[in-house]
């Protein structure tokens, strides 16, 4: 019987395996991977699909060869008849390498496909490493999750388990988080999906966030005939002493870390060889970049490693102390990079190692280590601020400051912590009272920093000026800019001088002094050009671009498109959050509504990815104006209503000419709606409005070009199954080439937008395509077939 199981995202692996197997020099093709990764399924797919008259390839389960010599005898019996033999789980048989060497001594023409946890080191062996499925990027648009392999596997497995899941945005987010929590391991994903008749994906996600995977899915293993966690333990039992000790020690890390970190924290001689053993056995996963490599444990392996480490409490305590010391070094290095003007490098370093810094921070707070907790927090808070700080992260600042205030500590640390709490408080404020409540922290920080001066005072002044973005009265900020420019000049800190000059220009712009704004912005821009730092250049260049039309800003100022490209390259999320809406407004003024819609989509998607509903404010406002310009007053009125509770913090953040030209549209008469009684409810409505704005902007953005390409040869069993499409799915599929959004399709077909999303996700799975553009391409290649299906459907309805 041919192998029919669907394999997700294994096409390239199968092509590689078939190419290696076809080479004369390959006598053994070994598929290696972590237990549960799908080695056996890949082996079956590899040897399936021959000519009808070809004899089936024998499949030998090495786990049954429990006696010495049994594996060699079984394989030799098969080799008397067959040229190609599959040996599954070869490493579970005693002395497997020696046994299979005996086979080749007796049958030199025999060829084997072997699955094992690690290479067997046999003559003529070629190795294909089978990794877990790619983990979904949780910052992506949730609508993309439905076509990602790990999520598709979960949805397919849940359906086979009898669950009925609607792949709406929330469900897809939960499923993506589950797949990430399980490290993309296919069998673990299948076991989790088998729980969906009892537990919703949201509940599973919550359980996996609070408990080890074994407590959530392990008892399901027996029902599937496999014990995944026992298999991982067996793989660990095959290690020698040094590799086993290293595996346990690696449990101290929470994420992927470079070799230098492992060497510093583990502090053992000759770590390279045992690490290579762990990589060979897939118990450690390497990720290679141009700049170096990082190593991580799969979540299921980390759970087992943590159990091993817990049996050596003294070693565990030593490792935790060394890990905290190393994380402090990372935080200190990030701070040095920030002070030296290399903000991009600082944020990248902190973001890459955020799980490690947070683990050390939690440990330091629990242990009452005041100085370590403060240093670690100051290392990671700029990263939070860049991405968009949340209430949860403000809670960490409050905890550390409470700890600091209980003990006598360094005044510089206290000043910086107070400055950050003040700035974060302003960022999270939804009304003027919230802004006012946060300002005393900034004043106290300046009072502490002034007598100390130097870099401390410069940093505190910078954070104080940043807080002015949503302040209605900014008269106190211009003296702070002048003081900051003076102190930065004394230090020779050109990057800080540039920022203070640009902020002074923004303040002048806000009070209507365009000449002063232009003078400050040009001075800052020219200083940034001499510095050669693209991140520092963004602020003054964007300010020049946002000055009123007709202002002589100069021919050397980059366009909005160039500024956006630069901000994306250096991953400056805060600048993007400002430049994108500004570029959208510029496109609106120029009458380029298509560009405005495209930019609004990106701004709203980035707001969604930030995790902070407040980031929806300005992009939703620009979308409101876009709807107004298009005459879609029902859309603009609905969005305008959601913005109403935030007028006090929204108005100061806008350029004066925007308020002048569009004030009536923004702050004019509002729909007769009751305002939400609490800030939390207002934020919830803002988030809903942001999603509504995103759907609207998407419907306006130019549809991507559709390219007709030859269908990719499918070697995985993931074959199109158009015959399984329902009548309604055929109807939805036939309407996709129109370019209509899900919302527009829902109106055309008389069903909800959520139902359209459910149908499109099902269509993608049944056609074996990765998304809408591939589905449209399929329709255009199979119009006759689809048309026959439509006629058949119409006949049935008649």
mmCIF file with all atom_site columns, C-alpha atoms in Angstrom, residues 623-766:
data_model
loop_
_atom_site.group_PDB
_atom_site.id
_atom_site.type_symbol
_atom_site.label_atom_id
_atom_site.label_alt_id
_atom_site.label_comp_id
_atom_site.label_asym_id
_atom_site.label_entity_id
_atom_site.label_seq_id
_atom_site.pdbx_PDB_ins_code
_atom_site.Cartn_x
_atom_site.Cartn_y
_atom_site.Cartn_z
_atom_site.occupancy
_atom_site.B_iso_or_equiv
_atom_site.pdbx_formal_charge
_atom_site.auth_seq_id
_atom_site.auth_comp_id
_atom_site.auth_asym_id
_atom_site.auth_atom_id
_atom_site.pdbx_PDB_model_num
ATOM 1   C CA . UNK A 1 623 ? -6.512  55.451 8.604   1.00 0.00 ? 623 UNK A CA 1
ATOM 2   C CA . UNK A 1 624 ? -9.438  57.538 9.850   1.00 0.00 ? 624 UNK A CA 1
ATOM 3   C CA . UNK A 1 625 ? -8.236  60.416 7.660   1.00 0.00 ? 625 UNK A CA 1
ATOM 4   C CA . UNK A 1 626 ? -7.718  58.021 4.745   1.00 0.00 ? 626 UNK A CA 1
ATOM 5   C CA . UNK A 1 627 ? -11.358 56.888 5.055   1.00 0.00 ? 627 UNK A CA 1
ATOM 6   C CA . UNK A 1 628 ? -12.443 60.525 5.261   1.00 0.00 ? 628 UNK A CA 1
ATOM 7   C CA . UNK A 1 629 ? -10.515 61.409 2.083   1.00 0.00 ? 629 UNK A CA 1
ATOM 8   C CA . UNK A 1 630 ? -12.142 58.492 0.270   1.00 0.00 ? 630 UNK A CA 1
ATOM 9   C CA . UNK A 1 631 ? -15.607 59.508 1.408   1.00 0.00 ? 631 UNK A CA 1
ATOM 10  C CA . UNK A 1 632 ? -16.070 56.379 3.566   1.00 0.00 ? 632 UNK A CA 1
ATOM 11  C CA . UNK A 1 633 ? -17.621 58.404 6.357   1.00 0.00 ? 633 UNK A CA 1
ATOM 12  C CA . UNK A 1 634 ? -19.132 55.408 8.120   1.00 0.00 ? 634 UNK A CA 1
ATOM 13  C CA . UNK A 1 635 ? -15.605 53.981 8.574   1.00 0.00 ? 635 UNK A CA 1
ATOM 14  C CA . UNK A 1 636 ? -14.042 57.274 9.656   1.00 0.00 ? 636 UNK A CA 1
ATOM 15  C CA . UNK A 1 637 ? -16.834 57.941 12.159  1.00 0.00 ? 637 UNK A CA 1
ATOM 16  C CA . UNK A 1 638 ? -16.470 54.475 13.704  1.00 0.00 ? 638 UNK A CA 1
ATOM 17  C CA . UNK A 1 639 ? -12.697 54.790 14.076  1.00 0.00 ? 639 UNK A CA 1
ATOM 18  C CA . UNK A 1 640 ? -12.998 58.371 15.289  1.00 0.00 ? 640 UNK A CA 1
ATOM 19  C CA . UNK A 1 641 ? -15.243 57.221 18.115  1.00 0.00 ? 641 UNK A CA 1
ATOM 20  C CA . UNK A 1 642 ? -12.618 54.764 19.369  1.00 0.00 ? 642 UNK A CA 1
ATOM 21  C CA . UNK A 1 643 ? -9.981  57.537 19.402  1.00 0.00 ? 643 UNK A CA 1
ATOM 22  C CA . UNK A 1 644 ? -12.109 59.956 21.439  1.00 0.00 ? 644 UNK A CA 1
ATOM 23  C CA . UNK A 1 645 ? -10.998 58.819 24.928  1.00 0.00 ? 645 UNK A CA 1
ATOM 24  C CA . UNK A 1 646 ? -7.377  59.496 23.984  1.00 0.00 ? 646 UNK A CA 1
ATOM 25  C CA . UNK A 1 647 ? -7.657  63.106 22.749  1.00 0.00 ? 647 UNK A CA 1
ATOM 26  C CA . UNK A 1 648 ? -5.563  64.496 25.603  1.00 0.00 ? 648 UNK A CA 1
ATOM 27  C CA . UNK A 1 649 ? -2.502  62.386 24.703  1.00 0.00 ? 649 UNK A CA 1
ATOM 28  C CA . UNK A 1 650 ? -3.125  62.194 20.953  1.00 0.00 ? 650 UNK A CA 1
ATOM 29  C CA . UNK A 1 651 ? -3.356  65.901 20.118  1.00 0.00 ? 651 UNK A CA 1
ATOM 30  C CA . UNK A 1 652 ? 0.118   66.852 21.463  1.00 0.00 ? 652 UNK A CA 1
ATOM 31  C CA . UNK A 1 653 ? 1.717   64.050 19.445  1.00 0.00 ? 653 UNK A CA 1
ATOM 32  C CA . UNK A 1 654 ? 0.555   65.487 16.101  1.00 0.00 ? 654 UNK A CA 1
ATOM 33  C CA . UNK A 1 655 ? 2.336   68.107 13.956  1.00 0.00 ? 655 UNK A CA 1
ATOM 34  C CA . UNK A 1 656 ? 0.529   71.472 14.159  1.00 0.00 ? 656 UNK A CA 1
ATOM 35  C CA . UNK A 1 657 ? -0.344  71.484 10.459  1.00 0.00 ? 657 UNK A CA 1
ATOM 36  C CA . UNK A 1 658 ? -2.150  68.156 10.866  1.00 0.00 ? 658 UNK A CA 1
ATOM 37  C CA . UNK A 1 659 ? -4.300  69.613 13.649  1.00 0.00 ? 659 UNK A CA 1
ATOM 38  C CA . UNK A 1 660 ? -4.855  72.748 11.549  1.00 0.00 ? 660 UNK A CA 1
ATOM 39  C CA . UNK A 1 661 ? -5.837  70.958 8.332   1.00 0.00 ? 661 UNK A CA 1
ATOM 40  C CA . UNK A 1 662 ? -7.602  67.930 9.778   1.00 0.00 ? 662 UNK A CA 1
ATOM 41  C CA . UNK A 1 663 ? -8.680  69.087 13.224  1.00 0.00 ? 663 UNK A CA 1
ATOM 42  C CA . UNK A 1 664 ? -12.379 68.916 12.432  1.00 0.00 ? 664 UNK A CA 1
ATOM 43  C CA . UNK A 1 665 ? -12.002 65.358 11.172  1.00 0.00 ? 665 UNK A CA 1
ATOM 44  C CA . UNK A 1 666 ? -10.065 64.340 14.270  1.00 0.00 ? 666 UNK A CA 1
ATOM 45  C CA . UNK A 1 667 ? -11.534 66.371 17.094  1.00 0.00 ? 667 UNK A CA 1
ATOM 46  C CA . UNK A 1 668 ? -14.810 67.545 15.618  1.00 0.00 ? 668 UNK A CA 1
ATOM 47  C CA . UNK A 1 669 ? -18.299 66.372 16.613  1.00 0.00 ? 669 UNK A CA 1
ATOM 48  C CA . UNK A 1 670 ? -18.238 62.767 17.701  1.00 0.00 ? 670 UNK A CA 1
ATOM 49  C CA . UNK A 1 671 ? -20.820 60.014 17.216  1.00 0.00 ? 671 UNK A CA 1
ATOM 50  C CA . UNK A 1 672 ? -23.373 59.965 19.997  1.00 0.00 ? 672 UNK A CA 1
ATOM 51  C CA . UNK A 1 673 ? -21.703 57.129 21.854  1.00 0.00 ? 673 UNK A CA 1
ATOM 52  C CA . UNK A 1 674 ? -21.069 56.678 25.563  1.00 0.00 ? 674 UNK A CA 1
ATOM 53  C CA . UNK A 1 675 ? -17.363 56.792 26.397  1.00 0.00 ? 675 UNK A CA 1
ATOM 54  C CA . UNK A 1 676 ? -15.887 53.681 28.056  1.00 0.00 ? 676 UNK A CA 1
ATOM 55  C CA . UNK A 1 677 ? -15.932 54.073 31.839  1.00 0.00 ? 677 UNK A CA 1
ATOM 56  C CA . UNK A 1 678 ? -12.403 52.698 32.371  1.00 0.00 ? 678 UNK A CA 1
ATOM 57  C CA . UNK A 1 679 ? -9.023  53.054 30.684  1.00 0.00 ? 679 UNK A CA 1
ATOM 58  C CA . UNK A 1 680 ? -8.866  49.272 30.215  1.00 0.00 ? 680 UNK A CA 1
ATOM 59  C CA . UNK A 1 681 ? -12.153 49.260 28.313  1.00 0.00 ? 681 UNK A CA 1
ATOM 60  C CA . UNK A 1 682 ? -11.012 52.217 26.214  1.00 0.00 ? 682 UNK A CA 1
ATOM 61  C CA . UNK A 1 683 ? -7.821  50.353 25.296  1.00 0.00 ? 683 UNK A CA 1
ATOM 62  C CA . UNK A 1 684 ? -9.810  47.238 24.424  1.00 0.00 ? 684 UNK A CA 1
ATOM 63  C CA . UNK A 1 685 ? -12.020 49.290 22.085  1.00 0.00 ? 685 UNK A CA 1
ATOM 64  C CA . UNK A 1 686 ? -8.923  50.933 20.601  1.00 0.00 ? 686 UNK A CA 1
ATOM 65  C CA . UNK A 1 687 ? -7.463  47.513 19.837  1.00 0.00 ? 687 UNK A CA 1
ATOM 66  C CA . UNK A 1 688 ? -10.687 46.459 18.125  1.00 0.00 ? 688 UNK A CA 1
ATOM 67  C CA . UNK A 1 689 ? -10.663 49.719 16.148  1.00 0.00 ? 689 UNK A CA 1
ATOM 68  C CA . UNK A 1 690 ? -7.021  49.092 15.197  1.00 0.00 ? 690 UNK A CA 1
ATOM 69  C CA . UNK A 1 691 ? -7.943  45.697 13.788  1.00 0.00 ? 691 UNK A CA 1
ATOM 70  C CA . UNK A 1 692 ? -10.894 47.252 11.986  1.00 0.00 ? 692 UNK A CA 1
ATOM 71  C CA . UNK A 1 693 ? -8.576  49.919 10.558  1.00 0.00 ? 693 UNK A CA 1
ATOM 72  C CA . UNK A 1 694 ? -6.143  47.240 9.414   1.00 0.00 ? 694 UNK A CA 1
ATOM 73  C CA . UNK A 1 695 ? -8.880  45.310 7.615   1.00 0.00 ? 695 UNK A CA 1
ATOM 74  C CA . UNK A 1 696 ? -10.068 48.505 5.945   1.00 0.00 ? 696 UNK A CA 1
ATOM 75  C CA . UNK A 1 697 ? -6.574  49.618 4.869   1.00 0.00 ? 697 UNK A CA 1
ATOM 76  C CA . UNK A 1 698 ? -5.849  46.136 3.529   1.00 0.00 ? 698 UNK A CA 1
ATOM 77  C CA . UNK A 1 699 ? -8.944  46.241 1.407   1.00 0.00 ? 699 UNK A CA 1
ATOM 78  C CA . UNK A 1 700 ? -7.599  49.410 -0.223  1.00 0.00 ? 700 UNK A CA 1
ATOM 79  C CA . UNK A 1 701 ? -3.945  48.446 -0.600  1.00 0.00 ? 701 UNK A CA 1
ATOM 80  C CA . UNK A 1 702 ? -2.878  47.322 -4.066  1.00 0.00 ? 702 UNK A CA 1
ATOM 81  C CA . UNK A 1 703 ? -3.367  43.573 -4.544  1.00 0.00 ? 703 UNK A CA 1
ATOM 82  C CA . UNK A 1 704 ? -0.097  41.675 -5.109  1.00 0.00 ? 704 UNK A CA 1
ATOM 83  C CA . UNK A 1 705 ? 0.720   40.685 -8.659  1.00 0.00 ? 705 UNK A CA 1
ATOM 84  C CA . UNK A 1 706 ? -0.137  37.078 -9.485  1.00 0.00 ? 706 UNK A CA 1
ATOM 85  C CA . UNK A 1 707 ? 2.508   35.152 -11.335 1.00 0.00 ? 707 UNK A CA 1
ATOM 86  C CA . UNK A 1 708 ? 1.616   31.974 -13.176 1.00 0.00 ? 708 UNK A CA 1
ATOM 87  C CA . UNK A 1 709 ? 4.321   29.449 -12.427 1.00 0.00 ? 709 UNK A CA 1
ATOM 88  C CA . UNK A 1 710 ? 4.695   25.775 -13.160 1.00 0.00 ? 710 UNK A CA 1
ATOM 89  C CA . UNK A 1 711 ? 3.448   23.727 -10.218 1.00 0.00 ? 711 UNK A CA 1
ATOM 90  C CA . UNK A 1 712 ? 6.207   22.395 -7.993  1.00 0.00 ? 712 UNK A CA 1
ATOM 91  C CA . UNK A 1 713 ? 6.565   18.647 -8.155  1.00 0.00 ? 713 UNK A CA 1
ATOM 92  C CA . UNK A 1 714 ? 5.179   17.320 -4.888  1.00 0.00 ? 714 UNK A CA 1
ATOM 93  C CA . UNK A 1 715 ? 7.276   14.519 -3.465  1.00 0.00 ? 715 UNK A CA 1
ATOM 94  C CA . UNK A 1 716 ? 5.837   14.557 0.014   1.00 0.00 ? 716 UNK A CA 1
ATOM 95  C CA . UNK A 1 717 ? 2.337   13.145 -0.327  1.00 0.00 ? 717 UNK A CA 1
ATOM 96  C CA . UNK A 1 718 ? 0.987   16.686 0.176   1.00 0.00 ? 718 UNK A CA 1
ATOM 97  C CA . UNK A 1 719 ? -0.982  16.392 -3.052  1.00 0.00 ? 719 UNK A CA 1
ATOM 98  C CA . UNK A 1 720 ? -3.834  18.712 -4.060  1.00 0.00 ? 720 UNK A CA 1
ATOM 99  C CA . UNK A 1 721 ? -7.192  17.243 -3.090  1.00 0.00 ? 721 UNK A CA 1
ATOM 100 C CA . UNK A 1 722 ? -9.671  19.480 -4.927  1.00 0.00 ? 722 UNK A CA 1
ATOM 101 C CA . UNK A 1 723 ? -12.232 16.696 -4.881  1.00 0.00 ? 723 UNK A CA 1
ATOM 102 C CA . UNK A 1 724 ? -12.554 17.229 -1.118  1.00 0.00 ? 724 UNK A CA 1
ATOM 103 C CA . UNK A 1 725 ? -13.601 20.873 -1.482  1.00 0.00 ? 725 UNK A CA 1
ATOM 104 C CA . UNK A 1 726 ? -17.152 21.559 -0.335  1.00 0.00 ? 726 UNK A CA 1
ATOM 105 C CA . UNK A 1 727 ? -19.587 23.485 -2.519  1.00 0.00 ? 727 UNK A CA 1
ATOM 106 C CA . UNK A 1 728 ? -19.117 26.632 -0.422  1.00 0.00 ? 728 UNK A CA 1
ATOM 107 C CA . UNK A 1 729 ? -15.310 26.269 -0.512  1.00 0.00 ? 729 UNK A CA 1
ATOM 108 C CA . UNK A 1 730 ? -15.437 26.050 -4.312  1.00 0.00 ? 730 UNK A CA 1
ATOM 109 C CA . UNK A 1 731 ? -17.534 29.200 -4.359  1.00 0.00 ? 731 UNK A CA 1
ATOM 110 C CA . UNK A 1 732 ? -15.043 31.046 -2.130  1.00 0.00 ? 732 UNK A CA 1
ATOM 111 C CA . UNK A 1 733 ? -12.108 29.735 -4.168  1.00 0.00 ? 733 UNK A CA 1
ATOM 112 C CA . UNK A 1 734 ? -13.672 30.880 -7.432  1.00 0.00 ? 734 UNK A CA 1
ATOM 113 C CA . UNK A 1 735 ? -13.984 34.428 -6.054  1.00 0.00 ? 735 UNK A CA 1
ATOM 114 C CA . UNK A 1 736 ? -10.371 34.755 -4.840  1.00 0.00 ? 736 UNK A CA 1
ATOM 115 C CA . UNK A 1 737 ? -8.941  36.026 -8.178  1.00 0.00 ? 737 UNK A CA 1
ATOM 116 C CA . UNK A 1 738 ? -11.151 39.111 -7.874  1.00 0.00 ? 738 UNK A CA 1
ATOM 117 C CA . UNK A 1 739 ? -8.722  40.436 -5.233  1.00 0.00 ? 739 UNK A CA 1
ATOM 118 C CA . UNK A 1 740 ? -11.551 41.003 -2.757  1.00 0.00 ? 740 UNK A CA 1
ATOM 119 C CA . UNK A 1 741 ? -10.695 41.017 0.948   1.00 0.00 ? 741 UNK A CA 1
ATOM 120 C CA . UNK A 1 742 ? -12.268 38.514 3.342   1.00 0.00 ? 742 UNK A CA 1
ATOM 121 C CA . UNK A 1 743 ? -14.675 41.220 4.455   1.00 0.00 ? 743 UNK A CA 1
ATOM 122 C CA . UNK A 1 744 ? -15.712 42.016 0.905   1.00 0.00 ? 744 UNK A CA 1
ATOM 123 C CA . UNK A 1 745 ? -16.125 38.319 0.114   1.00 0.00 ? 745 UNK A CA 1
ATOM 124 C CA . UNK A 1 746 ? -18.331 37.947 3.195   1.00 0.00 ? 746 UNK A CA 1
ATOM 125 C CA . UNK A 1 747 ? -20.660 40.641 1.834   1.00 0.00 ? 747 UNK A CA 1
ATOM 126 C CA . UNK A 1 748 ? -20.712 39.105 -1.659  1.00 0.00 ? 748 UNK A CA 1
ATOM 127 C CA . UNK A 1 749 ? -21.424 35.599 -0.355  1.00 0.00 ? 749 UNK A CA 1
ATOM 128 C CA . UNK A 1 750 ? -23.729 36.537 2.509   1.00 0.00 ? 750 UNK A CA 1
ATOM 129 C CA . UNK A 1 751 ? -21.548 34.936 5.215   1.00 0.00 ? 751 UNK A CA 1
ATOM 130 C CA . UNK A 1 752 ? -19.369 36.342 8.013   1.00 0.00 ? 752 UNK A CA 1
ATOM 131 C CA . UNK A 1 753 ? -15.735 37.345 7.511   1.00 0.00 ? 753 UNK A CA 1
ATOM 132 C CA . UNK A 1 754 ? -14.753 34.749 10.124  1.00 0.00 ? 754 UNK A CA 1
ATOM 133 C CA . UNK A 1 755 ? -16.478 32.042 8.067   1.00 0.00 ? 755 UNK A CA 1
ATOM 134 C CA . UNK A 1 756 ? -14.596 33.210 4.964   1.00 0.00 ? 756 UNK A CA 1
ATOM 135 C CA . UNK A 1 757 ? -11.312 32.859 6.871   1.00 0.00 ? 757 UNK A CA 1
ATOM 136 C CA . UNK A 1 758 ? -12.345 29.367 7.986   1.00 0.00 ? 758 UNK A CA 1
ATOM 137 C CA . UNK A 1 759 ? -13.104 28.370 4.376   1.00 0.00 ? 759 UNK A CA 1
ATOM 138 C CA . UNK A 1 760 ? -9.870  29.835 2.965   1.00 0.00 ? 760 UNK A CA 1
ATOM 139 C CA . UNK A 1 761 ? -7.748  28.011 5.559   1.00 0.00 ? 761 UNK A CA 1
ATOM 140 C CA . UNK A 1 762 ? -9.480  24.738 4.682   1.00 0.00 ? 762 UNK A CA 1
ATOM 141 C CA . UNK A 1 763 ? -8.998  25.467 0.961   1.00 0.00 ? 763 UNK A CA 1
ATOM 142 C CA . UNK A 1 764 ? -5.259  26.038 1.429   1.00 0.00 ? 764 UNK A CA 1
ATOM 143 C CA . UNK A 1 765 ? -4.866  22.699 3.210   1.00 0.00 ? 765 UNK A CA 1
ATOM 144 C CA . UNK A 1 766 ? -6.878  20.748 0.648   1.00 0.00 ? 766 UNK A CA 1
#
